[in-house]
Amino acid sequence: MCSPAEHVPEVAKGFHDTREFKELPARVTEIKNGLMNARQSLTDSKTAVEQSGDDCLQQIKFLRLQLNAIIDRLEQHTISEIKKGKSSIDVKIHADVDKIDDVIEKIQKLSDDLNDGVEKNEATSYIGFIKCDDMIWSAKVLLQEIQNNGSYKMSFEPYKGITEYLSSLEMLGKFICDGGEKPLPGADHVFEVEKHVLHNVKVAADLRPSNITDICRLATGEFLLADNYNLKIKLVDINYKVTSTCDVPEHPQAVCLIGEREAAVAVNKDSEDRHEIHFFRVRSGTLLKTRSIKLQHRCICVTHYDGSLYITANTALHVYNISSGQGMQLYSDETGEYTVRRCAVSPDGSWIFITNKDDHQLITLNKDGTKLFTLTHSQLQHPNGVHITSLGHVFVCSLSLNTVLQVVLMKDGTQSVKPLAGKKEILTKPIALCFNNSTGTLLVSLCENDNIVELQMKQ
């Protein structure tokens, strides 16, 4: 599983003259400026929270004058909850500010140590560069998280008809804390598409139309695309522009994130008996292949959960431990040719969804591979890609009907299907799906098409 070791002095030879080493000070300055701007925004948010929080309390005092004796209990409870909200936001802001200060200090120290050591041997410079590069990446992840959170503030809304329902209320009204992480709606929420946007992912080196067989999202908001026809993995930024590519030896079937900066890619070519998992790392906006492993069965889809890779082989599902390389067959169905096509694992690992393309079914397994549910539906024709959001929303694409469906998981354990988008959204043979948590949109790739489709949901 490990790549061959290399002698650092040999690897670092001539490193002082490389473009990436010379550009490091500018990159440090850029990320520091971004972090300082984010820090200032958080500081401003703290002032806004104090002011808006005080405004909320003033509203409560004004309302209090119009109410009877029962208001004493409600007022104290409401004020207590608002103060808790203020305190909670304050803790979050302080935590983010501390994280920023810590990262700035570490980046500056690494940069200073690196600059002080320019006259020393290149091996030391190379090691320092790697550490600084890793810290810059961590800073980008932190910056993306903070920017996604937005500004903090609070507001207060009195309950309507408060004088009529006063005795039954627990608080004077509800207060809203704007800012922080934007959560997805609950798992039972049914999405509706408002519009679609096409994003072209073709690059000049492509010899054929793109055939994006899978999509996964990085922690920084970027995406990795598996281009089956052009034998490439493509790195796409938050604006859906291709920023880097890396060749793979044969047709990439699927890609999944296995760490903050590392991904696994399933490569399969039956005619050459080639079934492999290739590992890639994103460094400084560039894709780098790190290692690969060979398997004795087909590799059609790969997904990751808690240190394990779940790999489909068209008629079977296998699970492998990434650290040890040990694997086992979890589920099989030999009744057809494509009975175990694609898979996805629920956020808690308790459910595994697989698409049975031959029998037009979505199969739900437990973590031990035991079949729990078999979902069939008239709209579920030749299902291919399946995707689960961080809160358990399930999406699947119907290849032959040019449709994307949401599988609604009911509280009683049953499942139902809602068509989400079809031909009118220019979905021609959809094959893979990925939900963008930061924007609340669903990305769909199409068979033999240079575009990926962004489905924007109604708020």
XYZ file of C-alpha atoms in Angstrom:
459
model
C 0.000 0.000 0.000
C 2.979 2.361 0.558
C 4.753 4.195 -2.271
C 8.579 3.705 -2.546
C 10.683 5.873 -0.245
C 12.899 8.550 -1.801
C 15.996 10.226 -0.410
C 15.092 13.814 0.490
C 18.397 15.386 -0.692
C 17.871 13.810 -4.111
C 14.245 14.894 -4.325
C 15.128 18.418 -3.167
C 18.020 18.874 -5.595
C 17.546 22.157 -7.463
C 14.476 22.978 -5.420
C 15.533 26.579 -4.723
C 15.234 27.313 -8.426
C 11.713 25.931 -8.856
C 8.768 28.230 -9.542
C 6.721 26.884 -6.660
C 9.489 27.639 -4.133
C 9.962 31.179 -5.443
C 6.209 31.833 -5.398
C 5.797 30.711 -1.779
C 6.221 34.195 -0.176
C 3.482 35.590 -2.413
C 1.201 32.688 -1.542
C 1.855 33.225 2.171
C 1.003 36.917 1.813
C -2.175 36.118 -0.095
C -3.485 33.603 2.421
C -2.520 35.876 5.349
C -4.485 38.738 3.792
C -7.492 36.457 3.338
C -7.275 35.295 6.928
C -6.866 38.819 8.267
C -9.917 39.955 6.282
C -11.889 37.025 7.676
C -10.701 37.895 11.190
C -11.844 41.501 10.763
C -15.216 40.283 9.494
C -15.609 38.121 12.587
C -14.693 41.033 14.834
C -17.284 43.195 13.080
C -19.811 40.415 13.480
C -19.171 40.351 17.225
C -20.059 44.057 17.427
C -23.164 43.495 15.296
C -24.231 40.645 17.555
C -23.825 42.818 20.629
C -25.830 45.640 19.086
C -28.559 43.471 17.578
C -28.730 41.411 20.751
C -29.256 44.578 22.780
C -31.961 45.627 20.327
C -33.691 42.300 20.932
C -33.662 42.926 24.659
C -35.115 46.407 24.153
C -37.943 44.910 22.104
C -38.626 42.494 24.922
C -38.744 45.315 27.457
C -41.171 47.296 25.314
C -43.447 44.276 24.880
C -43.243 43.540 28.593
C -45.079 46.802 29.426
C -48.184 45.583 27.573
C -48.506 42.256 29.288
C -49.819 41.090 32.684
C -48.148 39.380 35.620
C -47.538 36.148 33.760
C -44.947 37.992 31.688
C -42.409 37.696 34.523
C -41.889 33.996 33.925
C -41.845 34.324 30.153
C -39.516 37.308 30.160
C -36.893 35.614 32.305
C -36.973 32.494 30.173
C -36.699 34.440 26.910
C -33.863 36.675 28.131
C -32.009 33.625 29.344
C -32.313 31.937 25.945
C -31.144 35.044 24.075
C -28.131 35.393 26.338
C -27.328 31.773 25.699
C -27.553 32.471 21.975
C -25.256 35.469 22.301
C -22.847 33.462 24.389
C -22.913 30.596 21.897
C -22.141 32.916 18.980
C -19.428 34.634 21.001
C -17.818 31.266 21.709
C -17.934 30.418 17.986
C -16.434 33.758 16.993
C -13.687 33.493 19.620
C -12.960 29.949 18.478
C -12.688 31.034 14.836
C -10.525 34.023 15.745
C -8.245 31.758 17.798
C -7.999 29.332 14.874
C -7.078 32.170 12.515
C -4.465 33.575 14.918
C -2.993 30.103 15.376
C -2.786 29.458 11.635
C -1.317 32.908 10.921
C 1.333 32.363 13.597
C 2.227 28.913 12.284
C 2.344 30.027 8.642
C 4.473 33.057 9.494
C 6.867 30.962 11.585
C 7.204 28.340 8.848
C 7.746 31.068 6.253
C 10.334 32.871 8.401
C 12.166 29.618 9.120
C 12.140 28.819 5.428
C 13.446 32.225 4.360
C 16.118 32.141 7.074
C 17.227 28.790 5.788
C 17.615 29.689 2.104
C 21.401 29.615 2.396
C 21.285 26.235 4.111
C 21.022 22.862 2.356
C 18.094 22.314 -0.011
C 16.789 19.267 1.859
C 15.967 21.473 4.824
C 14.281 23.979 2.511
C 12.274 21.216 0.850
C 11.010 19.862 4.168
C 10.107 23.380 5.289
C 8.292 24.006 2.023
C 6.195 20.830 2.410
C 5.190 21.854 5.936
C 4.322 25.383 4.819
C 2.378 24.072 1.816
C 0.343 21.759 4.052
C -0.371 24.618 6.449
C -1.531 26.835 3.551
C -3.948 24.120 2.503
C -5.291 23.868 6.054
C -5.651 27.653 6.059
C -7.662 27.476 2.820
C -10.000 24.905 4.362
C -10.442 27.125 7.448
C -10.976 30.211 5.298
C -13.575 28.405 3.152
C -15.448 27.267 6.270
C -15.480 30.774 7.757
C -16.518 32.410 4.470
C -19.318 29.856 4.020
C -20.609 30.655 7.501
C -21.325 34.300 6.632
C -21.931 37.108 9.128
C -23.392 36.600 12.577
C -26.285 38.610 13.972
C -29.440 38.137 15.997
C -33.034 39.312 15.694
C -36.198 38.923 17.694
C -39.736 38.270 16.436
C -42.661 38.409 18.895
C -45.226 35.643 18.602
C -48.415 36.712 16.841
C -51.464 36.877 19.112
C -49.255 36.778 22.157
C -51.887 38.194 24.511
C -54.290 35.417 23.552
C -51.842 32.565 23.961
C -49.650 33.980 26.706
C -50.394 31.339 29.318
C -49.391 28.487 27.027
C -46.121 29.951 25.757
C -42.613 29.092 26.905
C -40.960 32.273 25.576
C -42.020 35.735 24.390
C -41.051 34.959 20.821
C -38.371 33.422 18.705
C -34.984 34.889 18.039
C -32.923 34.136 14.950
C -29.155 33.847 14.918
C -27.906 34.593 11.406
C -24.460 33.296 10.532
C -22.562 30.130 11.344
C -22.931 26.876 9.467
C -25.837 26.766 7.043
C -27.472 23.404 7.686
C -29.308 21.395 5.074
C -33.042 20.856 5.558
C -34.054 17.667 7.382
C -33.763 14.247 5.797
C -37.511 14.222 5.087
C -37.331 17.459 3.089
C -38.405 17.108 -0.551
C -36.371 19.342 -2.874
C -37.724 21.262 -5.849
C -35.578 22.465 -8.748
C -35.805 26.184 -9.533
C -33.465 26.266 -12.525
C -30.454 24.602 -14.087
C -27.039 25.941 -15.113
C -24.605 24.239 -17.491
C -20.861 24.220 -16.760
C -18.428 23.163 -19.501
C -15.538 21.002 -18.236
C -13.778 20.306 -21.526
C -10.040 21.068 -21.702
C -7.843 21.651 -24.750
C -6.074 18.304 -24.329
C -9.313 16.295 -24.508
C -9.384 14.117 -27.621
C -12.974 12.986 -27.168
C -16.176 14.363 -25.661
C -16.157 14.244 -21.869
C -17.825 11.295 -20.175
C -17.877 12.259 -16.500
C -18.626 8.995 -14.713
C -18.343 10.390 -11.181
C -18.039 13.583 -9.123
C -16.829 14.181 -5.562
C -16.469 17.390 -3.538
C -13.352 18.398 -1.585
C -13.401 20.106 1.802
C -12.263 23.361 0.144
C -15.332 23.417 -2.125
C -13.519 22.166 -5.214
C -14.602 19.072 -7.147
C -12.908 16.061 -8.696
C -14.337 14.634 -11.925
C -13.583 11.217 -13.415
C -13.495 11.657 -17.226
C -13.824 8.119 -18.513
C -13.297 8.788 -22.223
C -10.309 11.121 -21.913
C -8.563 9.020 -19.225
C -8.294 11.967 -16.848
C -9.124 13.141 -13.359
C -10.091 16.811 -13.482
C -9.891 19.302 -10.612
C -12.671 21.920 -10.801
C -12.739 25.078 -8.658
C -15.766 26.555 -6.854
C -16.697 28.388 -10.080
C -16.690 25.074 -11.962
C -13.566 25.877 -13.973
C -11.036 23.079 -14.616
C -7.780 24.088 -12.901
C -5.755 20.882 -13.094
C -5.868 17.426 -14.681
C -4.015 14.177 -14.136
C -3.908 11.220 -16.522
C -4.880 7.709 -15.495
C -3.719 4.598 -17.398
C -7.185 3.323 -18.250
C -10.832 4.325 -18.040
C -11.627 5.884 -14.620
C -15.004 4.647 -13.419
C -15.495 6.495 -10.123
C -13.832 8.871 -7.652
C -14.361 9.424 -3.931
C -12.766 11.516 -1.202
C -10.840 9.535 1.443
C -9.223 12.425 3.297
C -9.050 16.189 3.299
C -6.762 16.208 0.258
C -6.721 12.626 -1.015
C -9.056 10.743 -3.324
C -9.422 7.174 -4.579
C -10.199 6.429 -8.222
C -11.581 3.150 -9.566
C -9.911 2.068 -12.829
C -11.294 -0.857 -14.791
C -10.650 -2.457 -18.197
C -12.000 -5.973 -18.581
C -10.212 -6.692 -21.882
C -6.832 -6.322 -20.164
C -7.978 -7.811 -16.857
C -7.046 -4.494 -15.242
C -8.852 -3.704 -11.995
C -7.140 -1.085 -9.827
C -7.648 1.648 -7.267
C -5.443 4.704 -7.828
C -4.848 7.300 -5.124
C -4.421 11.010 -5.854
C -3.468 13.956 -3.691
C -4.245 17.636 -4.248
C -1.289 19.884 -3.515
C -1.065 23.573 -4.358
C -4.016 23.280 -6.735
C -2.385 20.396 -8.599
C -3.355 16.725 -8.815
C -0.615 14.234 -7.987
C -0.833 10.440 -8.157
C 0.585 8.830 -5.003
C 0.024 5.042 -5.252
C -2.221 2.307 -6.577
C -3.405 -1.182 -5.656
C -4.491 -4.072 -7.874
C -7.646 -6.073 -7.200
C -8.873 -9.425 -8.439
C -12.327 -8.231 -9.416
C -13.923 -5.402 -11.374
C -13.805 -1.847 -9.981
C -16.903 0.017 -11.151
C -17.729 2.315 -8.240
C -15.747 3.273 -5.147
C -16.982 5.142 -2.093
C -15.407 5.713 1.310
C -16.671 5.499 4.862
C -14.685 5.418 8.122
C -11.454 4.005 6.716
C -13.096 1.504 4.376
C -13.554 1.482 0.617
C -16.798 0.067 -0.763
C -16.253 -1.165 -4.317
C -18.867 -2.498 -6.725
C -18.072 -5.076 -9.383
C -21.334 -5.032 -11.405
C -22.644 -8.145 -9.623
C -21.037 -7.860 -6.178
C -20.142 -5.347 -3.466
C -16.745 -5.611 -1.746
C -15.367 -3.715 1.240
C -11.649 -3.099 1.893
C -9.805 -1.616 4.856
C -7.573 1.166 3.495
C -4.842 0.677 6.118
C -4.498 -3.089 5.996
C -5.713 -3.784 2.480
C -7.859 -6.624 3.793
C -11.124 -7.082 1.930
C -14.228 -9.214 1.720
C -17.331 -9.619 -0.402
C -20.277 -8.017 1.361
C -23.112 -8.725 -1.089
C -23.623 -10.375 -4.482
C -26.360 -10.901 -7.055
C -25.452 -13.122 -10.024
C -28.903 -13.006 -11.638
C -27.885 -10.355 -14.168
C -24.990 -8.425 -15.663
C -25.416 -5.097 -13.825
C -27.177 -5.987 -10.577
C -24.674 -4.084 -8.357
C -23.782 -1.032 -10.402
C -23.182 1.928 -8.066
C -23.232 2.409 -4.296
C -23.441 5.068 -1.583
C -23.125 4.827 2.205
C -25.359 6.730 4.635
C -23.703 9.374 6.880
C -23.751 7.047 9.920
C -22.645 3.977 7.955
C -25.744 1.973 8.862
C -27.223 1.805 5.352
C -25.667 1.058 1.969
C -27.581 1.925 -1.206
C -26.815 0.074 -4.454
C -28.372 0.460 -7.895
C -29.582 -2.682 -9.690
C -29.566 -1.469 -13.273
C -30.892 -4.742 -14.763
C -33.972 -5.008 -12.553
C -34.643 -1.235 -12.219
C -34.219 -1.255 -8.442
C -32.575 0.641 -5.616
C -31.421 -1.861 -2.988
C -30.825 -0.885 0.647
C -28.416 -3.040 2.680
C -27.373 -2.803 6.299
C -23.682 -2.497 7.143
C -23.342 -6.302 7.211
C -24.638 -6.639 3.646
C -28.108 -7.899 4.551
C -30.827 -6.668 2.191
C -33.328 -4.413 3.993
C -35.394 -2.776 1.233
C -35.950 -3.148 -2.492
C -37.374 -0.027 -4.116
C -39.030 -0.236 -7.544
C -40.820 2.587 -9.349
C -41.987 3.396 -12.856
C -39.542 6.338 -12.940
C -36.655 4.214 -11.721
C -35.572 2.803 -15.085
C -31.964 1.612 -15.427
C -30.764 3.492 -12.314
C -27.071 4.309 -12.341
C -25.547 6.929 -10.041
C -26.728 7.234 -6.429
C -25.705 9.944 -3.931
C -26.441 10.670 -0.251
C -26.063 14.098 1.370
C -24.582 14.637 4.822
C -28.109 14.606 6.306
C -29.317 11.528 4.456
C -31.115 12.915 1.394
C -30.889 10.265 -1.328
C -30.701 11.050 -5.048
C -30.531 8.586 -7.931
C -30.486 9.035 -11.711
C -32.554 7.081 -14.214
C -30.318 6.590 -17.232
C -32.961 5.533 -19.754
C -35.640 8.081 -18.727
C -33.209 11.042 -18.519
C -34.442 11.762 -14.998
C -33.002 12.582 -11.591
C -35.064 11.290 -8.674
C -35.122 11.941 -4.948
C -35.757 8.909 -2.788
C -37.765 10.075 0.211
C -37.151 8.035 3.350
C -40.353 7.991 5.393
C -40.410 7.844 9.200
C -42.079 4.421 9.122
C -39.112 3.021 7.193
C -40.798 3.003 3.780
C -39.328 4.690 0.729
C -40.972 6.710 -2.016
C -39.742 8.334 -5.206
C -40.146 11.933 -6.396
C -38.979 12.956 -9.882
C -36.708 15.961 -9.330
C -35.696 16.930 -12.861
C -36.104 15.486 -16.336
C -35.647 16.266 -20.016
C -36.736 19.877 -19.655
C -33.618 20.404 -17.507
C -31.471 19.131 -20.399
C -30.632 15.898 -18.609
C -29.554 13.504 -21.330
C -28.447 10.162 -19.898
C -27.480 11.318 -16.369
C -24.830 9.039 -14.866
C -23.408 10.610 -11.676
C -24.513 12.967 -8.889
C -22.929 15.136 -6.190
C -24.582 17.570 -3.762
C -22.847 20.905 -3.107
C -23.491 21.628 0.587
C -22.240 25.220 0.422
C -24.730 26.241 -2.289
C -27.491 23.672 -1.783
C -27.297 22.584 -5.423
C -27.079 19.158 -7.068
C -24.466 18.499 -9.752
C -25.317 15.973 -12.460
C -22.934 14.585 -15.082
C -24.167 13.362 -18.445
C -23.082 10.547 -20.738
C -20.831 11.728 -23.584
C -21.254 15.410 -22.766
C -18.767 18.197 -22.035
C -21.208 19.854 -19.616
C -22.174 19.097 -16.064
C -25.573 20.342 -14.948
C -26.055 22.330 -11.741
C -29.603 21.949 -10.428
C -30.391 24.948 -8.215
C -33.099 24.268 -5.625
C -35.969 26.451 -4.511
C -35.366 28.032 -1.114
